[in-house]
PDB file of C-alpha atoms and ligand atoms in Angstrom:
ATOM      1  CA  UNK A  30     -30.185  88.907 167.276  1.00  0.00           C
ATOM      2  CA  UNK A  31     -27.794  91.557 165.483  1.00  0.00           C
ATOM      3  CA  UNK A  32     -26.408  91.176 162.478  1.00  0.00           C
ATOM      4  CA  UNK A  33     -22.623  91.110 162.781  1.00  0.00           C
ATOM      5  CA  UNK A  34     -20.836  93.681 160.671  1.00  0.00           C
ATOM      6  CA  UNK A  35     -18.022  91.427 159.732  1.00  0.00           C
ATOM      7  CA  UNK A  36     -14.960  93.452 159.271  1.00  0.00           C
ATOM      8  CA  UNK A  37     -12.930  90.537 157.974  1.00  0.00           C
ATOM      9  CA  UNK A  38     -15.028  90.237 155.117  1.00  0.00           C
ATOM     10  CA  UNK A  39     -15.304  93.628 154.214  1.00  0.00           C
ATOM     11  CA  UNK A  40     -10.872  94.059 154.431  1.00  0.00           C
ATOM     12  CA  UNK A  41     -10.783  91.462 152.356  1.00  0.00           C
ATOM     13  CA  UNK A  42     -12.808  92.672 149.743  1.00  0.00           C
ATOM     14  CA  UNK A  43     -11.123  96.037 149.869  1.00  0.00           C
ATOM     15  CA  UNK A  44      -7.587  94.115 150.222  1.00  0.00           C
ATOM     16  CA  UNK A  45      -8.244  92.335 146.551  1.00  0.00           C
ATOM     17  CA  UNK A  46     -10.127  95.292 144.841  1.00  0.00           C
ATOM     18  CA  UNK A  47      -6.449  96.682 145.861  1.00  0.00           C
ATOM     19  CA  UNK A  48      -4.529  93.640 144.746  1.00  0.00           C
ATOM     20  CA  UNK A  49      -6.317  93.636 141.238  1.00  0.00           C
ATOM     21  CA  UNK A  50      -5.753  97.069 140.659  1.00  0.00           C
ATOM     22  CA  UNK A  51      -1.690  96.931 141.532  1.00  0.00           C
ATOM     23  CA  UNK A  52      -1.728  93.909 139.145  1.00  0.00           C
ATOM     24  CA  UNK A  53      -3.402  95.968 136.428  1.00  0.00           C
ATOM     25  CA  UNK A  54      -0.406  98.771 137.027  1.00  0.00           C
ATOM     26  CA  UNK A  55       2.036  96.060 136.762  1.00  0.00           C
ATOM     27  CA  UNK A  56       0.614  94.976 133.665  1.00  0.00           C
ATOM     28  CA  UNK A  57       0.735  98.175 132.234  1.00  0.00           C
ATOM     29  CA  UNK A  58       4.545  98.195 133.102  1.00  0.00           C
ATOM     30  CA  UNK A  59       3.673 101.024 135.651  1.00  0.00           C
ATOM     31  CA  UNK A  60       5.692 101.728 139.544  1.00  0.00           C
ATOM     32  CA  UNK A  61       3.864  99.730 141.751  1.00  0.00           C
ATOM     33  CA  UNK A  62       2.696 101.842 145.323  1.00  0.00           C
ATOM     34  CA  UNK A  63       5.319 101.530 147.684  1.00  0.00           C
ATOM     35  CA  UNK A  64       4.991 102.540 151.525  1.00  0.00           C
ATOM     36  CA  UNK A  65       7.214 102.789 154.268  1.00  0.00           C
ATOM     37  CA  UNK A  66       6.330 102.411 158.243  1.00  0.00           C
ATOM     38  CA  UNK A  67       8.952 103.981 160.826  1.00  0.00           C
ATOM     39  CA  UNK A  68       8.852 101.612 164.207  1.00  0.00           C
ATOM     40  CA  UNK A  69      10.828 103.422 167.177  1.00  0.00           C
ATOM     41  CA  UNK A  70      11.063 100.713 170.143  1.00  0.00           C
ATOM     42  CA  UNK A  71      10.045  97.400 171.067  1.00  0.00           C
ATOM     43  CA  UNK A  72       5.709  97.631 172.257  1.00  0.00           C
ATOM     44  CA  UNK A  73       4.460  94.366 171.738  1.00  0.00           C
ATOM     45  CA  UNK A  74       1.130  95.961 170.101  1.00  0.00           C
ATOM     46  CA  UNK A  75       3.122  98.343 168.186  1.00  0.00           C
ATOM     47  CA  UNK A  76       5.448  95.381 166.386  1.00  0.00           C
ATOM     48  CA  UNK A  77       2.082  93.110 165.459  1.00  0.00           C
ATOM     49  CA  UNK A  78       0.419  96.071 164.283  1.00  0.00           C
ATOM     50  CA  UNK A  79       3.411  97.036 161.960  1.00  0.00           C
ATOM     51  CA  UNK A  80       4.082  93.434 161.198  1.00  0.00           C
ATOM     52  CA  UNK A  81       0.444  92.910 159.820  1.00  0.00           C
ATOM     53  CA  UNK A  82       0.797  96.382 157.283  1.00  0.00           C
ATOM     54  CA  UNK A  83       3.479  94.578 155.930  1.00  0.00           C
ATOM     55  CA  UNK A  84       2.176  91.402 155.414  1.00  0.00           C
ATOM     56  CA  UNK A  85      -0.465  93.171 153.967  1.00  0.00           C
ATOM     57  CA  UNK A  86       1.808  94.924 151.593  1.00  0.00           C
ATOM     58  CA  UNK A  87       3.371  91.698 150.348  1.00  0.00           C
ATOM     59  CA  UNK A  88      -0.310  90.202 149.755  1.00  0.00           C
ATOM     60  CA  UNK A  89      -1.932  93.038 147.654  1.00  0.00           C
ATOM     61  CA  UNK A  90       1.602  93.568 146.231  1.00  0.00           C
ATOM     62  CA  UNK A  91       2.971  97.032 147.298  1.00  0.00           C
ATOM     63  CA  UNK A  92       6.678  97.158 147.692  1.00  0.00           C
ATOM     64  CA  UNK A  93       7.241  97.966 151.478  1.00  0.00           C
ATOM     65  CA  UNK A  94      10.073  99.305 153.676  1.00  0.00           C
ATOM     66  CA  UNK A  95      10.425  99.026 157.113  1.00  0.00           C
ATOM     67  CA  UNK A  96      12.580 101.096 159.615  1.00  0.00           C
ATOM     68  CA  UNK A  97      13.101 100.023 163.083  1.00  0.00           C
ATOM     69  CA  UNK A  98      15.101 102.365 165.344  1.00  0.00           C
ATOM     70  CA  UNK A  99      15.668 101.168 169.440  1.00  0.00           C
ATOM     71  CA  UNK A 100      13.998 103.279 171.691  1.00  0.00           C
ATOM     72  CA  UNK A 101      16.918 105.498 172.506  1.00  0.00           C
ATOM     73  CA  UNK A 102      16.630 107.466 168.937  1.00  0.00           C
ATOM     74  CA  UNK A 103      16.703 110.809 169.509  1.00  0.00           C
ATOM     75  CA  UNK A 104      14.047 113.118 168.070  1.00  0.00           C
ATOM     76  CA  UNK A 105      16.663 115.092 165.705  1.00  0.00           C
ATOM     77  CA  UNK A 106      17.202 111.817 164.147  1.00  0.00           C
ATOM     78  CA  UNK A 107      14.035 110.651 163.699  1.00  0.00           C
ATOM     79  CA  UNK A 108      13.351 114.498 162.195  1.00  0.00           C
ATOM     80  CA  UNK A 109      15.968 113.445 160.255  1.00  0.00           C
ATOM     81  CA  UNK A 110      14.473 109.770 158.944  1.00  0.00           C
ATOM     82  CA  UNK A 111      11.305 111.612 158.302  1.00  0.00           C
ATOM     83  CA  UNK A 112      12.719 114.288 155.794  1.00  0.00           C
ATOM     84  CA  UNK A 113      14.377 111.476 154.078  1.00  0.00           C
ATOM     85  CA  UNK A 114      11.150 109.898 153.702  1.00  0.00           C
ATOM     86  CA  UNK A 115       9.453 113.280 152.517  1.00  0.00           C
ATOM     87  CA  UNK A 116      12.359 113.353 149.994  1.00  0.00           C
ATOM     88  CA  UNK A 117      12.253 109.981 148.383  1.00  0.00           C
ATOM     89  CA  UNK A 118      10.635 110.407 145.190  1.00  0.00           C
ATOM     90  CA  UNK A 119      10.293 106.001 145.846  1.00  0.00           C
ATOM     91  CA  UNK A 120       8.225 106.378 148.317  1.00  0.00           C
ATOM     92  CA  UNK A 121       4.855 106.993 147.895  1.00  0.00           C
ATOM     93  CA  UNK A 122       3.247 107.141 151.676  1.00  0.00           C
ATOM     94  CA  UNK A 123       4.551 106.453 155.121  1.00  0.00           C
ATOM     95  CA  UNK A 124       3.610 105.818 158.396  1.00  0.00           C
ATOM     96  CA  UNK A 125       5.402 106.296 161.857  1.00  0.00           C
ATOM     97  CA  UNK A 126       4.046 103.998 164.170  1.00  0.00           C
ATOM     98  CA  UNK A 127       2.404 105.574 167.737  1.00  0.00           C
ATOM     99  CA  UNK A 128       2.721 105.499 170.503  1.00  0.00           C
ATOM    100  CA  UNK A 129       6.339 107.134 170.585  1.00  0.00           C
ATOM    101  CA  UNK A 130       8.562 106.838 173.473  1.00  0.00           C
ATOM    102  CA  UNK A 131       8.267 109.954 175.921  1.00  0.00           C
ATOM    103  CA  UNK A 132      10.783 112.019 175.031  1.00  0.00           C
ATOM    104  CA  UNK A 133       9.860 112.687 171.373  1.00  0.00           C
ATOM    105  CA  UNK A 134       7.142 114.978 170.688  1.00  0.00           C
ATOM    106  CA  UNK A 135       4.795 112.880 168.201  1.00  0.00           C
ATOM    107  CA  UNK A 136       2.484 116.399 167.382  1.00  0.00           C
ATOM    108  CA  UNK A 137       6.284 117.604 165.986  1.00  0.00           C
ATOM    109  CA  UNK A 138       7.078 113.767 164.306  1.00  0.00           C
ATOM    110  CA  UNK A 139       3.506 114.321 162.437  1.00  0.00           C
ATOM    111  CA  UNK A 140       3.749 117.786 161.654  1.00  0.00           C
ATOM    112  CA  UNK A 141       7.053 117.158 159.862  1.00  0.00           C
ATOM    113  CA  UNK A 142       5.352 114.503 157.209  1.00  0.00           C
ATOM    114  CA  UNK A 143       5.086 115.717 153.880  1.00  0.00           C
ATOM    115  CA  UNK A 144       0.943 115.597 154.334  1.00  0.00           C
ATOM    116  CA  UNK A 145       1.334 114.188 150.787  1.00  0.00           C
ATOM    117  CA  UNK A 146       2.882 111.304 151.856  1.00  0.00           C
ATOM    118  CA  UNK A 147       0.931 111.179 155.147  1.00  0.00           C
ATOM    119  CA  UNK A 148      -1.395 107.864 154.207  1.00  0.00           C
ATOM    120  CA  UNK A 149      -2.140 107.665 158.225  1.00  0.00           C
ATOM    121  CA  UNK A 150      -4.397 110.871 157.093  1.00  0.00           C
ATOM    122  CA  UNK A 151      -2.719 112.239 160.884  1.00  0.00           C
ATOM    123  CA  UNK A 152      -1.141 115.762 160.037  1.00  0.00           C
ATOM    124  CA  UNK A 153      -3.409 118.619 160.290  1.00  0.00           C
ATOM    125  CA  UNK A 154      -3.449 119.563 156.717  1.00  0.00           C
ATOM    126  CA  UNK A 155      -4.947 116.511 156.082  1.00  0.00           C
ATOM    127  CA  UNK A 156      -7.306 116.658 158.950  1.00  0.00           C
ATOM    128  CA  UNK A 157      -8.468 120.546 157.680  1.00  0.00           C
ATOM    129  CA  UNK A 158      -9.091 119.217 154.518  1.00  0.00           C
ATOM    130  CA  UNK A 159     -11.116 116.405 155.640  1.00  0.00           C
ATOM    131  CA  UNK A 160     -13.188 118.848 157.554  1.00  0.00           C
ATOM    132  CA  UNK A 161     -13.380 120.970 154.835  1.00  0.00           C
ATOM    133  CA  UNK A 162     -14.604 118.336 152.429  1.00  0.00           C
ATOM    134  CA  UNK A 163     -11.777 118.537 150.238  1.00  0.00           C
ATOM    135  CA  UNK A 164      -9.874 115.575 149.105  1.00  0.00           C
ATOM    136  CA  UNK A 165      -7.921 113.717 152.028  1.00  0.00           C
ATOM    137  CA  UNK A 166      -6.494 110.813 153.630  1.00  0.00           C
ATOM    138  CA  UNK A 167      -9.423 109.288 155.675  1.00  0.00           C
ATOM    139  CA  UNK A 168      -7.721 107.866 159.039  1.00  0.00           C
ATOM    140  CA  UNK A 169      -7.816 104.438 159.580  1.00  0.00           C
ATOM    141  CA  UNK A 170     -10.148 103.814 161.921  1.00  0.00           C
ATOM    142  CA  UNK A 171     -12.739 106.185 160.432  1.00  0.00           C
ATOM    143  CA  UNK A 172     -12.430 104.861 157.159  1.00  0.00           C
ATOM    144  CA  UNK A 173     -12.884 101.174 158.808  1.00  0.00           C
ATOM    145  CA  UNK A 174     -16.151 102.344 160.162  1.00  0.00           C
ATOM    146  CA  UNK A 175     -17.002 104.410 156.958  1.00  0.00           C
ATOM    147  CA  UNK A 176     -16.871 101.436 154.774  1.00  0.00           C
ATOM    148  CA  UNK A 177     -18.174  98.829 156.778  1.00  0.00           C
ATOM    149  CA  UNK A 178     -21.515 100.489 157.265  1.00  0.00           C
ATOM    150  CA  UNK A 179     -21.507 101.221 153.482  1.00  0.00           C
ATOM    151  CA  UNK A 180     -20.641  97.571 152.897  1.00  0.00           C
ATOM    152  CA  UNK A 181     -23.440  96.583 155.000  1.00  0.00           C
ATOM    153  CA  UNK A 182     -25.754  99.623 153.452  1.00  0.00           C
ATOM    154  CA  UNK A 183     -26.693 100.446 156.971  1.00  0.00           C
ATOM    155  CA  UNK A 184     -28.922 103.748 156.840  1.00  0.00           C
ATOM    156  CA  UNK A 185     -27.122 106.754 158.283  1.00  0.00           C
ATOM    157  CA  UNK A 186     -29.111 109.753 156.871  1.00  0.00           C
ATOM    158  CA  UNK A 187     -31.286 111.366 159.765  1.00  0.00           C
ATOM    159  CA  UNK A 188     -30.336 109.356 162.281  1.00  0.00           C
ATOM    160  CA  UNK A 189     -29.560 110.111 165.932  1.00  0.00           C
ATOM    161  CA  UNK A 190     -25.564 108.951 165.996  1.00  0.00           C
ATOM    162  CA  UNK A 191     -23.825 109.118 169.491  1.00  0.00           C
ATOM    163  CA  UNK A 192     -19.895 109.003 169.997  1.00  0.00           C
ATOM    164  CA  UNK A 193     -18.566 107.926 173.097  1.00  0.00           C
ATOM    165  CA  UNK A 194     -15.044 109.334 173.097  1.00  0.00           C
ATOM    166  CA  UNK A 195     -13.093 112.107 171.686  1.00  0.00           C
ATOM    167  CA  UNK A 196      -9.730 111.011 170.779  1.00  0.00           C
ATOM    168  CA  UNK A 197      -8.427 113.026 167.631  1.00  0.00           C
ATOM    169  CA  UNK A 198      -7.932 110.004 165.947  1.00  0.00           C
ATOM    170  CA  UNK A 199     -11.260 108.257 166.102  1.00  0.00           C
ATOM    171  CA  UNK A 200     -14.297 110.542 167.846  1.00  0.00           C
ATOM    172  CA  UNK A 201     -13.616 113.661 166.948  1.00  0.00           C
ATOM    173  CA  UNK A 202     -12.971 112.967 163.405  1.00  0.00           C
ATOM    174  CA  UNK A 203     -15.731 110.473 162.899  1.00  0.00           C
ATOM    175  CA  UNK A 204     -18.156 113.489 164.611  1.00  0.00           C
ATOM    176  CA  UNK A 205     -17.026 115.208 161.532  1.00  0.00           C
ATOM    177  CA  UNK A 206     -17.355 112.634 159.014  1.00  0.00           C
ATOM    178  CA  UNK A 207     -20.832 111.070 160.398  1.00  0.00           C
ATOM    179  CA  UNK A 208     -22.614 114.462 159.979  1.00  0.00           C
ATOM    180  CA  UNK A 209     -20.978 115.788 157.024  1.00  0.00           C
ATOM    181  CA  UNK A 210     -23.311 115.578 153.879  1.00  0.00           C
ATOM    182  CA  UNK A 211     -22.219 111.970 152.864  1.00  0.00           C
ATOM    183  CA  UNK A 212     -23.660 108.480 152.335  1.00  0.00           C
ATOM    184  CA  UNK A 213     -22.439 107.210 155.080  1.00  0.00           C
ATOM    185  CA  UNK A 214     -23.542 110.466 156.734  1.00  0.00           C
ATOM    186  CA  UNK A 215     -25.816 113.072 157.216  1.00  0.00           C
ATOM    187  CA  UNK A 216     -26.228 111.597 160.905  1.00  0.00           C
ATOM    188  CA  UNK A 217     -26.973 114.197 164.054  1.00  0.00           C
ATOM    189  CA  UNK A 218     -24.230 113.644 166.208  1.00  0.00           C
ATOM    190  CA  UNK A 219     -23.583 113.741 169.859  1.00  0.00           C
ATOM    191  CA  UNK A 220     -20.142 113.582 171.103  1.00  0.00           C
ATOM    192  CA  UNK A 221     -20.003 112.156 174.407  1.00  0.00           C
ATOM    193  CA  UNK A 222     -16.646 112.517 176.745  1.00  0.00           C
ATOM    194  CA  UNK A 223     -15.174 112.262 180.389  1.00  0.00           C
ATOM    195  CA  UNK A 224     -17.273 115.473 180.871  1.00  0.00           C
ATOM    196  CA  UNK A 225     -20.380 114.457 179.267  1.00  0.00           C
ATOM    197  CA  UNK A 226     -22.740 113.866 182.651  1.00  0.00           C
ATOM    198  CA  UNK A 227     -25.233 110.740 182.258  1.00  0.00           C
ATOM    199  CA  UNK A 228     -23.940 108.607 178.624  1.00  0.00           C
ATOM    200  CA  UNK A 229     -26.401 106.441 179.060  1.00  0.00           C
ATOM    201  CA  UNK A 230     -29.223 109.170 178.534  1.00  0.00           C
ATOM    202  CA  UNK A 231     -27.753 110.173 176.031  1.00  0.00           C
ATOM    203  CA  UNK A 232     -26.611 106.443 174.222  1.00  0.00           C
ATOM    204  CA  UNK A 233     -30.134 105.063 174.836  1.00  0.00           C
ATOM    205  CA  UNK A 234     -31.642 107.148 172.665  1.00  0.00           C
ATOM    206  CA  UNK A 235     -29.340 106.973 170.074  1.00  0.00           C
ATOM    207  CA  UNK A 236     -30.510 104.944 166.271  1.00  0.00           C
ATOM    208  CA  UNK A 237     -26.012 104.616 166.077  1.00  0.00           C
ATOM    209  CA  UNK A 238     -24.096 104.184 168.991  1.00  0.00           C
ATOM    210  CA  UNK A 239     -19.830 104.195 168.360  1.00  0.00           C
ATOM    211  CA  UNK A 240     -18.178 103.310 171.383  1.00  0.00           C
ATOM    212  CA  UNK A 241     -14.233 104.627 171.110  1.00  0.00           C
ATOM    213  CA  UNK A 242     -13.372 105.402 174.557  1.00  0.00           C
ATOM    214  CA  UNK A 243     -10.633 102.170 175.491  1.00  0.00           C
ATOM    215  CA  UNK A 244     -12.738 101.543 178.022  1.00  0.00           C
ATOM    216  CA  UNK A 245     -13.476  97.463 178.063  1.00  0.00           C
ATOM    217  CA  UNK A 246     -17.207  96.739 177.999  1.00  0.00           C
ATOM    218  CA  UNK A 247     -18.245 100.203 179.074  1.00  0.00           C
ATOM    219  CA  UNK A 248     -20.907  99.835 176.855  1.00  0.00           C
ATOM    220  CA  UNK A 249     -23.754  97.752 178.710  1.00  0.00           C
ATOM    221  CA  UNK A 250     -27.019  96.235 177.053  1.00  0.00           C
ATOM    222  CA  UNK A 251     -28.850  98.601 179.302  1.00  0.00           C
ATOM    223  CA  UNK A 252     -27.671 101.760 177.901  1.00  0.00           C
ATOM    224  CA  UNK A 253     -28.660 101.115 174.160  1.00  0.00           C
ATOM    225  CA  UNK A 254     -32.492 100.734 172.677  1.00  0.00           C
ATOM    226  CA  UNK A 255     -33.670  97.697 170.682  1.00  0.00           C
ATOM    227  CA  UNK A 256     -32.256  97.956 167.167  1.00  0.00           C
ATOM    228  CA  UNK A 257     -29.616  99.826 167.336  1.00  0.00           C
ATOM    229  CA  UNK A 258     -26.368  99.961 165.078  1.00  0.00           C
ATOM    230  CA  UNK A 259     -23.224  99.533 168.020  1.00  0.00           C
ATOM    231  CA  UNK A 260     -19.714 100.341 166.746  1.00  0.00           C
ATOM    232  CA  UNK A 261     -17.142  98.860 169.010  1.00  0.00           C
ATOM    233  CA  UNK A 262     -13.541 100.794 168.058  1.00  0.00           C
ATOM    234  CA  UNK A 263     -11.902  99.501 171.156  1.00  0.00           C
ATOM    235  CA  UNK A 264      -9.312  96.946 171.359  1.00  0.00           C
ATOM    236  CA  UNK A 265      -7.510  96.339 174.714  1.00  0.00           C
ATOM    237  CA  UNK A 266      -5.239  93.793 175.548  1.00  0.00           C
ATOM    238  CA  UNK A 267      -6.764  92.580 179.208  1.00  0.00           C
ATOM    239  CA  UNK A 268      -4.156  90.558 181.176  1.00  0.00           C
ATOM    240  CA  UNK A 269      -5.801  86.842 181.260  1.00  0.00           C
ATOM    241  CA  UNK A 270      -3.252  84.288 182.454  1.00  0.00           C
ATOM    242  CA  UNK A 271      -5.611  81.383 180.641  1.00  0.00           C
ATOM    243  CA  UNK A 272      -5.227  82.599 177.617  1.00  0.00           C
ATOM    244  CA  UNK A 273      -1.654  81.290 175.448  1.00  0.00           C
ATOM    245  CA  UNK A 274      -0.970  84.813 174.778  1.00  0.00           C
ATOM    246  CA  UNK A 275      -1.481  86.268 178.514  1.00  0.00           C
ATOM    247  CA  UNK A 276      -4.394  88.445 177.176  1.00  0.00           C
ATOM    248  CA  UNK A 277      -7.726  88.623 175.756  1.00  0.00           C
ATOM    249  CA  UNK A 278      -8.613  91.583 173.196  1.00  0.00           C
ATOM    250  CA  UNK A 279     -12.061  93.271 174.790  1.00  0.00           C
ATOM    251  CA  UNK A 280     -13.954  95.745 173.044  1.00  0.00           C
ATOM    252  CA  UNK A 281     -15.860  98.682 174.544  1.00  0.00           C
ATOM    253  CA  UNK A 282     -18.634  97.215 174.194  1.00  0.00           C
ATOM    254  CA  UNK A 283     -20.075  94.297 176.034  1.00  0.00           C
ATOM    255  CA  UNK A 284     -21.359  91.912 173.501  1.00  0.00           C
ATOM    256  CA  UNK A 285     -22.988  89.388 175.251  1.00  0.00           C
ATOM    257  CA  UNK A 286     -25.035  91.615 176.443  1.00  0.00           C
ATOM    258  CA  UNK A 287     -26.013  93.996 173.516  1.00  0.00           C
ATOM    259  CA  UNK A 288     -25.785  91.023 170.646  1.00  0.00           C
ATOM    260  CA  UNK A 289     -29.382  90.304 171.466  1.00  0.00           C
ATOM    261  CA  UNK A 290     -30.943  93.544 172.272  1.00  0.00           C
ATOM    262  CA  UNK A 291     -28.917  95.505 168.467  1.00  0.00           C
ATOM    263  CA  UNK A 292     -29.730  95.984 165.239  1.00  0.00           C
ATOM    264  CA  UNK A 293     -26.104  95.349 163.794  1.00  0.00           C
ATOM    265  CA  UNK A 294     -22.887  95.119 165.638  1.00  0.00           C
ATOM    266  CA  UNK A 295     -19.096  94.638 164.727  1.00  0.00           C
ATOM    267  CA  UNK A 296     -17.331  92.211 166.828  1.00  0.00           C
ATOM    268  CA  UNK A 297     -14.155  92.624 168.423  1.00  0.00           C
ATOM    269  CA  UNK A 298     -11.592  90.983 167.221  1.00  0.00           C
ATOM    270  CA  UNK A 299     -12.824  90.945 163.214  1.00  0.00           C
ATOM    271  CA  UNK A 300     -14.695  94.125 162.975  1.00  0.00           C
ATOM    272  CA  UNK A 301     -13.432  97.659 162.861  1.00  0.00           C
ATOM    273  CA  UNK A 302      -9.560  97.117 164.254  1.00  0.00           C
ATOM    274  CA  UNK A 303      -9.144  94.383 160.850  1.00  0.00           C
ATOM    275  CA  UNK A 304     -10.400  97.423 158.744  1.00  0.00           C
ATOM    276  CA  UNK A 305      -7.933  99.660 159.456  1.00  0.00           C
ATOM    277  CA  UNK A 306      -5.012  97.663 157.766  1.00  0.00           C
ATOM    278  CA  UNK A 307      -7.372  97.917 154.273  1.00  0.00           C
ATOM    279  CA  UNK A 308      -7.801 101.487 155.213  1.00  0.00           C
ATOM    280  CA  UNK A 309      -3.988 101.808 154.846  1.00  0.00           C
ATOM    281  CA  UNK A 310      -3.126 100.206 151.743  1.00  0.00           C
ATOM    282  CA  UNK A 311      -6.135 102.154 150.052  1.00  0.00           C
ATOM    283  CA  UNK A 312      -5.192 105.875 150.915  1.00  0.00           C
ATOM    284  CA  UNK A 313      -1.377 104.651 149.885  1.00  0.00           C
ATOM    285  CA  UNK A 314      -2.834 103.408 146.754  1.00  0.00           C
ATOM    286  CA  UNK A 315      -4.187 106.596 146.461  1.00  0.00           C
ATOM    287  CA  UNK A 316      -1.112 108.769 147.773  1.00  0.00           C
ATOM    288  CA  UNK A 317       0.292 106.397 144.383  1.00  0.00           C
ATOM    289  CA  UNK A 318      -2.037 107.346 141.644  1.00  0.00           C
ATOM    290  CA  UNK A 319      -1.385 111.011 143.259  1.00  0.00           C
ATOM    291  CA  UNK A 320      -5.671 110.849 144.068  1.00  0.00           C
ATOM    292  CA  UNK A 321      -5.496 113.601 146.905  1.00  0.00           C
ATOM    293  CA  UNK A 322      -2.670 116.029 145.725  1.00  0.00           C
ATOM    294  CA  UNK A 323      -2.988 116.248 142.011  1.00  0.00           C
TER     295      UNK A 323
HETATM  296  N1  LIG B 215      -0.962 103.332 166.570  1.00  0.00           N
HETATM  297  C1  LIG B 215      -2.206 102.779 166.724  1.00  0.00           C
HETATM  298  N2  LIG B 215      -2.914 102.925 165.584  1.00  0.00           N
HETATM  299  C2  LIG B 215      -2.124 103.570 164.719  1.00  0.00           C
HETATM  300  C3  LIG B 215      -2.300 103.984 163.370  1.00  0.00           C
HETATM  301  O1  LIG B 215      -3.343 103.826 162.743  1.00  0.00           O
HETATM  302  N3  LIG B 215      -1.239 104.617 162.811  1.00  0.00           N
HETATM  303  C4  LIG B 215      -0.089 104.827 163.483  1.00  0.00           C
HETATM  304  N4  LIG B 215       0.898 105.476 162.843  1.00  0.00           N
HETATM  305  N5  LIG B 215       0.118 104.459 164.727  1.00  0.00           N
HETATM  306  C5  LIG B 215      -0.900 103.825 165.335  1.00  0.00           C
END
């Protein structure tokens, strides 16, 4: 039986450590953080997503702006919102919402964010600096999994860590991260891929196992040993016409299978995908007290 790592719990905790500190600023008759999301389109996972970082905002009590532009927006003008953005002194971090439709380059939409302001920690300043060790904006998901294993003190330091998947969002940064000279850290870390041949000789070995592929349930109870610490980053919606909502959210890992058979795992939903909403509204409280860019 696994302990769960229960990611509710933990962005809660990080949601009111946020919501005292804002009312402390207030108090002190100080600007209270303020951030701004940019939603291009109408994806149903997209709009909930955005939809929760506001809520979110309104609970720990950050003023929040949202712009939503139809699909059709042309990349000039969303150039154009994002330089507004970088030129509001108001606004202290922003986020534009991914995926973006095909025809606008989102590597040019990020590279055009003041990295200042950039509190999704996406543009590549931010990303050098992280792998440099110098203060940066942690991304989301990262962060989620950074703080939930500190939360639960799980121990990191000489131990075997494999990463299925090397998105630049979640693998390849958390490679960084998990081996850097931390607590959480100071894993050895395998980064597995579409390339990598056998996973599961390389997984069931592994002390920490992340799964962040999007594949549902690749991970099996056979490919992991007894005790181990299983991640789960993915969250797909699978089509299921008996659910209300036409879908069920599956992780990439199969729980009923590894549950019995890990050390500690992180459900899916309430594990890392409800951290990375906390992991938001702390780097723009930080992008606020001007933390990372002094
Ligand atoms: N799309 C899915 N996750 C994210 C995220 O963390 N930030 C942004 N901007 N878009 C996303």
């Amino acid at each position: 039986m696994a302990v769960i790592l229960d990611g509710k719990t933990v962005a809660q905790k990080i949601k009111d450590e946020i919501r005292d500190e804002v009312s402390r600023i207030r108090s002190a008759g100080g600007r209270v953080p303020h951030l701004a999301a940019v939603l291009v389109g109408d994806d149903g996972a997209s709009q909930t997503y955005v939809a929760g970082k506001v809520k979110a905002c309104e609970y720990v009590g950050f003023r929040s702006t949202l712009k939503k532009f139809d699909a059709g927006i042309s990349e000039e003008k969303l150039l154009s919102v994002v330089k507004e953005l970088n030129d509001d002194a108001g606004t202290d971090g922003y986020i534009v919402q991914l995926p973006l439709p095909g025809h606008i380059s989102s590597q040019k939409v990020v590279e055009n964010i003041n990295p200042v302001k950039d509190v999704d920690g996406f543009h590549p300043v931010n990303v050098g600096r992280m792998v440099k060790n110098l203060p940066s904006y942690i991304s989301a998901t990262p962060f989620g999994v950074l703080k939930l294993l500190e939360y639960y003190k799980v121990p990191t330091a000489g131990k075997d860590c494999v990463i299925i998947g090397r998105s630049d969002i979640v693998g390849t940064p958390l490679s960084i991260l998990l081996s850097r000279k931390a607590e959480p850290g100071n894993c050895t870390v395998t980064l597995c891929h579409s390339r990598t041949r056998d996973i599961a000789s390389f997984s069931r070995k592994a002390d920490i196992v992340v799964a962040a592929l999007g594949q549902p349930e690749f991970l099996r109870g056979s490919m992991i040993k007894e005790g181990a610490v299983v991640i789960d980053v993915g969250i797909t919606r699978v089509p299921d016409p008996a659910s209300p909502k036409g879908y069920v959210l599956k992780g990439d890992a199969k729980f009923d299978e590894i549950e019995p058979r890990a050390g500690y795992i992180t459900p899916v939903p309430g594990g890392v995908g409800v951290m990375t909403i906390a992991a938001l509204l702390w780097n723009t409280l930080l992008a606020a007290q001007r933390k990372i860019y002094s």
